[in-house]
């Protein structure tokens, strides 16, 4: 099933106890596509401004399996930019700045040749942009979205609207609690499912894994165990989880409960690589053998026999 993603393609400045990286390639859509492309072809819809560095374009193009025909270049606009700082334990971060740039303008257009996409991911961006993109797919694909604290704060009605039109949502524990005012993530997930998406909610819990709350059941996966030395920069872990998750759904060609349960494992494996370097560097050096080895290892760690 063909997979299309829209979201931010941006310039990130990252500060962590492990080091700093300024003006690197980032954005929800870029991370998602870099991860998904490891498993299946992915089509990108997005916009960048006149300040978009040639080097970033080259880095994105170097991922085979990413189609950039839906990337608009707007010479007189500014590219989305974001800065974040991680606290000592790397589990928490603060946003230093968000420059919306092209997000304040008309949403990018979905190219005609993408309109047959059967699977669509609306990565983090303004909910109005997500809604607009969703409506550009006339054939009602399987649609999943993400969101972030900023949009819950400044665009809650639009976000509520969006949630009622999608099949699933993937968000983190803090966002789920912020959205519902529930302190328990399972309760929060169920509450979101009741009033929103048709089929499921995934709540990501950082180093504590993720929970799938589906109309047909509940499933849980731990995070891939990483020791301190392996965690260099957690930026994009959520987007790459979504990339691995949706890529598995797209290549499976189904989206029943069991497929989504396995998709959580693929998402976890892809995210475990992202955090090993700043920006997209680790994903750029990844190969299928490394992914399969880690998936097999993860399966062995999490499988239980019955009656033992
Ligand atoms: P994650 O660590 O998975 O939450 O994703 C971090 C990425 O999301 C960074 O590359 C940022 O450029 C991008 N980002 C940060 N804030 C936003 C926002 N409000 N909307 C869309 N993308 C964002």
Short mmCIF file of C-alpha atoms and ligand atoms in Angstrom, two decimals:
data_model
loop_
_atom_site.label_atom_id
_atom_site.label_comp_id
_atom_site.label_asym_id
_atom_site.label_seq_id
_atom_site.Cartn_x
_atom_site.Cartn_y
_atom_site.Cartn_z
CA UNK A 1 0.00 0.00 0.00
CA UNK A 2 1.49 3.34 -1.02
CA UNK A 3 2.44 5.61 1.87
CA UNK A 4 2.36 9.42 1.92
CA UNK A 5 3.47 11.69 4.75
CA UNK A 6 3.07 15.37 5.40
CA UNK A 7 4.49 17.41 8.26
CA UNK A 8 7.37 19.75 8.92
CA UNK A 9 10.64 19.73 7.04
CA UNK A 10 12.85 22.00 8.99
CA UNK A 11 16.07 23.28 10.41
CA UNK A 12 16.77 22.11 13.97
CA UNK A 13 19.14 23.38 16.64
CA UNK A 14 19.68 20.82 19.37
CA UNK A 15 21.33 21.11 22.76
CA UNK A 16 21.90 18.01 24.87
CA UNK A 17 24.27 16.94 27.64
CA UNK A 18 25.98 14.86 24.92
CA UNK A 19 26.71 17.86 22.66
CA UNK A 20 25.12 20.35 20.30
CA UNK A 21 24.04 20.42 16.67
CA UNK A 22 22.92 23.68 15.09
CA UNK A 23 20.95 24.18 11.89
CA UNK A 24 20.72 20.49 11.07
CA UNK A 25 18.06 18.81 8.93
CA UNK A 26 14.99 17.99 11.02
CA UNK A 27 11.23 18.21 11.15
CA UNK A 28 8.56 15.63 11.83
CA UNK A 29 8.14 14.73 8.16
CA UNK A 30 11.87 14.37 7.54
CA UNK A 31 12.35 11.98 10.47
CA UNK A 32 9.23 10.02 9.57
CA UNK A 33 10.25 9.62 5.94
CA UNK A 34 13.84 8.68 6.77
CA UNK A 35 12.58 5.89 9.04
CA UNK A 36 9.69 4.66 6.87
CA UNK A 37 11.89 4.54 3.78
CA UNK A 38 13.97 1.82 5.42
CA UNK A 39 10.99 -0.53 5.05
CA UNK A 40 8.90 0.77 2.13
CA UNK A 41 8.76 3.66 -0.39
CA UNK A 42 7.37 6.88 1.04
CA UNK A 43 6.05 10.03 -0.64
CA UNK A 44 6.61 13.42 0.97
CA UNK A 45 4.31 16.46 0.91
CA UNK A 46 5.80 19.59 2.45
CA UNK A 47 7.16 23.07 1.92
CA UNK A 48 10.47 24.79 2.57
CA UNK A 49 11.62 28.39 2.12
CA UNK A 50 14.40 30.24 0.33
CA UNK A 51 16.74 29.62 3.27
CA UNK A 52 16.51 25.82 2.83
CA UNK A 53 20.14 24.66 2.66
CA UNK A 54 21.27 22.72 -0.39
CA UNK A 55 23.07 20.30 1.94
CA UNK A 56 19.77 19.36 3.67
CA UNK A 57 18.10 18.68 0.35
CA UNK A 58 21.04 16.47 -0.60
CA UNK A 59 20.87 14.59 2.70
CA UNK A 60 17.16 13.89 2.24
CA UNK A 61 17.64 12.86 -1.38
CA UNK A 62 20.32 10.38 -0.37
CA UNK A 63 17.63 8.18 1.25
CA UNK A 64 16.55 5.90 -1.55
CA UNK A 65 12.82 5.20 -1.34
CA UNK A 66 11.87 8.80 -0.47
CA UNK A 67 9.94 10.60 -3.23
CA UNK A 68 10.30 14.39 -2.97
CA UNK A 69 8.04 15.34 -5.88
CA UNK A 70 5.60 16.79 -3.32
CA UNK A 71 8.20 19.09 -1.73
CA UNK A 72 7.42 22.74 -2.56
CA UNK A 73 10.16 25.34 -2.60
CA UNK A 74 9.00 28.87 -1.78
CA UNK A 75 11.88 31.30 -2.44
CA UNK A 76 10.40 34.24 -0.55
CA UNK A 77 9.34 32.23 2.52
CA UNK A 78 11.18 30.93 5.58
CA UNK A 79 11.69 27.26 6.36
CA UNK A 80 10.19 25.89 9.60
CA UNK A 81 12.85 25.98 12.34
CA UNK A 82 12.90 24.59 15.85
CA UNK A 83 15.31 24.60 18.78
CA UNK A 84 15.23 22.23 21.73
CA UNK A 85 17.28 21.57 24.86
CA UNK A 86 17.40 18.26 26.74
CA UNK A 87 17.70 18.11 30.51
CA UNK A 88 20.30 15.95 32.25
CA UNK A 89 18.53 12.59 32.04
CA UNK A 90 17.58 13.11 28.34
CA UNK A 91 13.97 12.11 29.08
CA UNK A 92 12.73 15.65 29.23
CA UNK A 93 13.28 18.59 26.93
CA UNK A 94 12.18 22.17 26.53
CA UNK A 95 11.45 23.99 23.31
CA UNK A 96 13.74 26.99 22.95
CA UNK A 97 12.03 28.46 19.90
CA UNK A 98 9.64 27.55 17.09
CA UNK A 99 9.71 29.58 13.88
CA UNK A 100 6.63 28.58 11.93
CA UNK A 101 7.70 30.10 8.58
CA UNK A 102 5.91 28.24 5.75
CA UNK A 103 3.39 26.77 8.23
CA UNK A 104 1.73 30.18 8.40
CA UNK A 105 1.06 30.11 4.67
CA UNK A 106 -1.20 28.03 2.41
CA UNK A 107 -0.66 24.29 2.92
CA UNK A 108 1.34 22.44 0.29
CA UNK A 109 -0.54 20.68 -2.51
CA UNK A 110 -0.75 16.91 -2.81
CA UNK A 111 0.56 16.02 -6.29
CA UNK A 112 -2.02 14.25 -8.47
CA UNK A 113 0.17 11.17 -8.66
CA UNK A 114 0.06 10.79 -4.83
CA UNK A 115 -3.73 10.78 -4.69
CA UNK A 116 -3.96 7.02 -4.98
CA UNK A 117 -2.12 6.63 -1.64
CA UNK A 118 -3.77 4.01 0.55
CA UNK A 119 -1.93 4.98 3.73
CA UNK A 120 -1.39 8.57 4.89
CA UNK A 121 0.43 9.91 7.92
CA UNK A 122 -0.19 13.47 9.07
CA UNK A 123 2.99 14.11 11.03
CA UNK A 124 3.25 17.01 13.38
CA UNK A 125 2.24 20.34 11.92
CA UNK A 126 -0.64 22.79 12.41
CA UNK A 127 -3.93 20.81 12.65
CA UNK A 128 -5.45 23.04 9.96
CA UNK A 129 -2.66 22.04 7.59
CA UNK A 130 -3.23 18.38 8.55
CA UNK A 131 -6.98 18.71 7.88
CA UNK A 132 -6.39 20.41 4.55
CA UNK A 133 -4.02 17.65 3.48
CA UNK A 134 -6.44 14.97 4.60
CA UNK A 135 -9.14 16.47 2.37
CA UNK A 136 -6.83 16.36 -0.65
CA UNK A 137 -7.14 12.55 -0.70
CA UNK A 138 -10.53 11.86 -2.30
CA UNK A 139 -10.35 8.05 -1.97
CA UNK A 140 -10.47 7.87 1.81
CA UNK A 141 -7.10 6.27 2.65
CA UNK A 142 -6.14 4.84 6.05
CA UNK A 143 -5.13 8.02 7.87
CA UNK A 144 -3.16 8.38 11.10
CA UNK A 145 -2.01 11.63 12.72
CA UNK A 146 0.35 12.90 15.38
CA UNK A 147 0.23 16.09 17.43
CA UNK A 148 2.27 18.12 19.89
CA UNK A 149 1.86 20.32 22.99
CA UNK A 150 2.05 23.52 20.91
CA UNK A 151 -1.01 22.56 18.84
CA UNK A 152 -2.96 21.37 21.89
CA UNK A 153 -2.28 24.82 23.39
CA UNK A 154 -3.02 27.04 20.41
CA UNK A 155 -5.30 25.01 18.11
CA UNK A 156 -7.39 22.65 20.28
CA UNK A 157 -10.72 23.02 18.41
CA UNK A 158 -9.02 22.34 15.06
CA UNK A 159 -7.22 19.36 16.60
CA UNK A 160 -10.47 17.93 17.99
CA UNK A 161 -11.95 18.26 14.54
CA UNK A 162 -9.00 16.46 12.99
CA UNK A 163 -9.16 13.60 15.51
CA UNK A 164 -12.75 12.88 14.55
CA UNK A 165 -11.72 12.37 10.91
CA UNK A 166 -8.73 10.02 11.26
CA UNK A 167 -8.39 6.26 11.78
CA UNK A 168 -5.72 6.56 14.44
CA UNK A 169 -3.56 8.93 16.42
CA UNK A 170 -0.04 8.46 17.76
CA UNK A 171 0.91 10.81 20.58
CA UNK A 172 3.10 10.81 23.67
CA UNK A 173 2.01 10.39 27.29
CA UNK A 174 2.32 14.09 28.20
CA UNK A 175 0.27 15.10 25.16
CA UNK A 176 -2.40 12.49 25.92
CA UNK A 177 -2.66 13.76 29.50
CA UNK A 178 -2.68 17.39 28.37
CA UNK A 179 -5.44 16.67 25.87
CA UNK A 180 -7.69 14.77 28.27
CA UNK A 181 -6.67 16.06 31.71
CA UNK A 182 -6.34 12.39 32.79
CA UNK A 183 -3.24 11.38 34.76
CA UNK A 184 -3.31 7.72 33.70
CA UNK A 185 -2.21 7.08 30.12
CA UNK A 186 -4.56 4.13 29.56
CA UNK A 187 -7.54 6.15 30.77
CA UNK A 188 -6.36 9.07 28.64
CA UNK A 189 -6.01 6.84 25.56
CA UNK A 190 -9.49 5.39 26.04
CA UNK A 191 -10.95 8.86 26.44
CA UNK A 192 -9.34 10.04 23.20
CA UNK A 193 -10.61 6.93 21.40
CA UNK A 194 -14.15 7.51 22.64
CA UNK A 195 -14.47 10.96 21.13
CA UNK A 196 -12.02 10.79 18.26
CA UNK A 197 -10.32 8.37 15.89
CA UNK A 198 -12.21 5.50 14.27
CA UNK A 199 -9.91 2.72 15.27
CA UNK A 200 -6.98 3.30 17.64
CA UNK A 201 -4.75 5.47 19.81
CA UNK A 202 -1.05 4.78 20.42
CA UNK A 203 0.41 6.44 23.50
CA UNK A 204 4.23 6.60 23.47
CA UNK A 205 5.96 6.66 26.84
CA UNK A 206 9.57 7.40 25.83
CA UNK A 207 11.97 4.97 27.50
CA UNK A 208 8.95 3.08 28.90
CA UNK A 209 7.61 1.91 25.54
CA UNK A 210 4.20 2.38 23.98
CA UNK A 211 0.58 1.25 24.43
CA UNK A 212 -1.90 0.52 21.65
CA UNK A 213 -5.51 1.12 22.60
CA UNK A 214 -7.60 -0.31 19.79
CA UNK A 215 -11.32 -0.94 19.45
CA UNK A 216 -10.43 -4.69 19.34
CA UNK A 217 -7.99 -4.80 22.26
CA UNK A 218 -4.99 -3.38 24.05
CA UNK A 219 -1.30 -4.18 23.42
CA UNK A 220 1.91 -2.92 24.93
CA UNK A 221 5.59 -2.93 23.88
CA UNK A 222 8.61 -1.89 25.94
CA UNK A 223 11.20 0.47 24.48
CA UNK A 224 14.32 -1.17 23.07
CA UNK A 225 16.73 -1.19 26.02
CA UNK A 226 19.50 1.35 25.39
CA UNK A 227 22.25 2.14 27.86
CA UNK A 228 23.32 5.67 28.62
CA UNK A 229 26.20 5.69 26.14
CA UNK A 230 23.86 4.85 23.25
CA UNK A 231 21.49 7.76 23.82
CA UNK A 232 23.04 10.72 22.00
CA UNK A 233 19.98 12.73 20.86
CA UNK A 234 16.35 11.61 21.31
CA UNK A 235 15.03 14.16 18.80
CA UNK A 236 12.78 12.52 16.25
CA UNK A 237 12.29 9.32 18.24
CA UNK A 238 8.53 9.86 18.15
CA UNK A 239 8.47 10.59 14.42
CA UNK A 240 10.66 7.62 13.58
CA UNK A 241 8.47 5.37 15.74
CA UNK A 242 5.55 6.55 13.60
CA UNK A 243 7.61 6.02 10.42
CA UNK A 244 8.40 2.40 11.27
CA UNK A 245 4.83 1.82 12.45
CA UNK A 246 3.16 3.20 9.31
CA UNK A 247 5.69 1.62 6.95
CA UNK A 248 4.84 -1.77 8.40
CA UNK A 249 1.11 -1.09 7.96
CA UNK A 250 1.67 0.05 4.37
CA UNK A 251 3.71 -2.99 3.39
CA UNK A 252 1.36 -5.39 5.22
CA UNK A 253 -1.57 -3.96 3.27
CA UNK A 254 -3.91 -4.37 6.28
CA UNK A 255 -4.55 -2.49 9.50
CA UNK A 256 -6.19 -4.96 11.85
CA UNK A 257 -5.27 -5.14 15.54
CA UNK A 258 -2.56 -7.78 15.07
CA UNK A 259 -0.84 -5.83 12.25
CA UNK A 260 -0.82 -2.69 14.40
CA UNK A 261 0.64 -4.67 17.33
CA UNK A 262 3.54 -5.76 15.12
CA UNK A 263 3.80 -2.24 13.69
CA UNK A 264 4.54 -1.02 17.24
CA UNK A 265 7.55 -3.34 17.35
CA UNK A 266 8.88 -2.03 14.01
CA UNK A 267 8.34 1.54 15.20
CA UNK A 268 10.26 0.80 18.40
CA UNK A 269 13.18 -0.72 16.46
CA UNK A 270 13.47 2.25 14.07
CA UNK A 271 13.26 4.75 16.94
CA UNK A 272 16.05 2.90 18.77
CA UNK A 273 18.47 3.78 15.96
CA UNK A 274 17.48 7.45 15.68
CA UNK A 275 18.57 8.28 19.21
CA UNK A 276 22.11 7.01 18.57
CA UNK A 277 23.18 10.22 16.77
CA UNK A 278 22.21 13.85 16.27
CA UNK A 279 19.69 14.51 13.51
CA UNK A 280 19.25 11.93 10.76
CA UNK A 281 22.85 10.71 10.74
CA UNK A 282 22.24 7.25 12.19
CA UNK A 283 19.26 6.60 9.91
CA UNK A 284 21.39 7.60 6.92
CA UNK A 285 23.91 4.87 7.82
CA UNK A 286 21.34 2.16 8.48
CA UNK A 287 20.95 -1.01 6.44
CA UNK A 288 18.31 -3.73 6.24
CA UNK A 289 20.53 -6.29 7.99
CA UNK A 290 20.96 -4.07 11.05
CA UNK A 291 17.21 -3.47 11.24
CA UNK A 292 16.37 -7.17 10.92
CA UNK A 293 18.94 -8.14 13.57
CA UNK A 294 17.54 -5.66 16.01
CA UNK A 295 13.95 -6.68 15.27
CA UNK A 296 14.86 -10.32 15.91
CA UNK A 297 16.64 -9.39 19.14
CA UNK A 298 13.65 -7.32 20.26
CA UNK A 299 11.29 -10.21 19.50
CA UNK A 300 13.40 -12.60 21.55
CA UNK A 301 13.42 -10.15 24.47
CA UNK A 302 9.67 -9.69 24.52
CA UNK A 303 8.28 -13.17 23.63
CA UNK A 304 6.81 -15.48 26.27
CA UNK A 305 5.77 -19.10 25.96
CA UNK A 306 2.34 -20.06 27.18
CA UNK A 307 2.05 -21.98 30.50
CA UNK A 308 5.59 -21.26 31.70
P1 LIG B 1 10.06 14.39 18.21
O1 LIG B 1 11.37 14.37 18.93
O2 LIG B 1 9.69 13.04 17.62
O3 LIG B 1 8.97 14.99 19.02
O4 LIG B 1 10.25 15.33 16.93
C1 LIG B 1 11.12 16.41 16.89
C2 LIG B 1 11.02 17.07 15.52
O5 LIG B 1 9.76 17.72 15.40
C3 LIG B 1 12.08 18.12 15.30
O6 LIG B 1 12.85 17.75 14.17
C4 LIG B 1 11.32 19.43 15.05
O7 LIG B 1 11.77 20.15 13.95
C5 LIG B 1 9.88 19.01 14.85
N1 LIG B 1 8.95 19.89 15.56
C6 LIG B 1 9.15 20.53 16.73
N2 LIG B 1 8.04 21.24 17.09
C7 LIG B 1 7.12 21.02 16.11
C8 LIG B 1 5.77 21.47 15.90
N3 LIG B 1 5.13 22.27 16.77
N4 LIG B 1 5.14 21.03 14.78
C9 LIG B 1 5.76 20.20 13.91
N5 LIG B 1 7.02 19.76 14.05
C10 LIG B 1 7.70 20.15 15.13
#
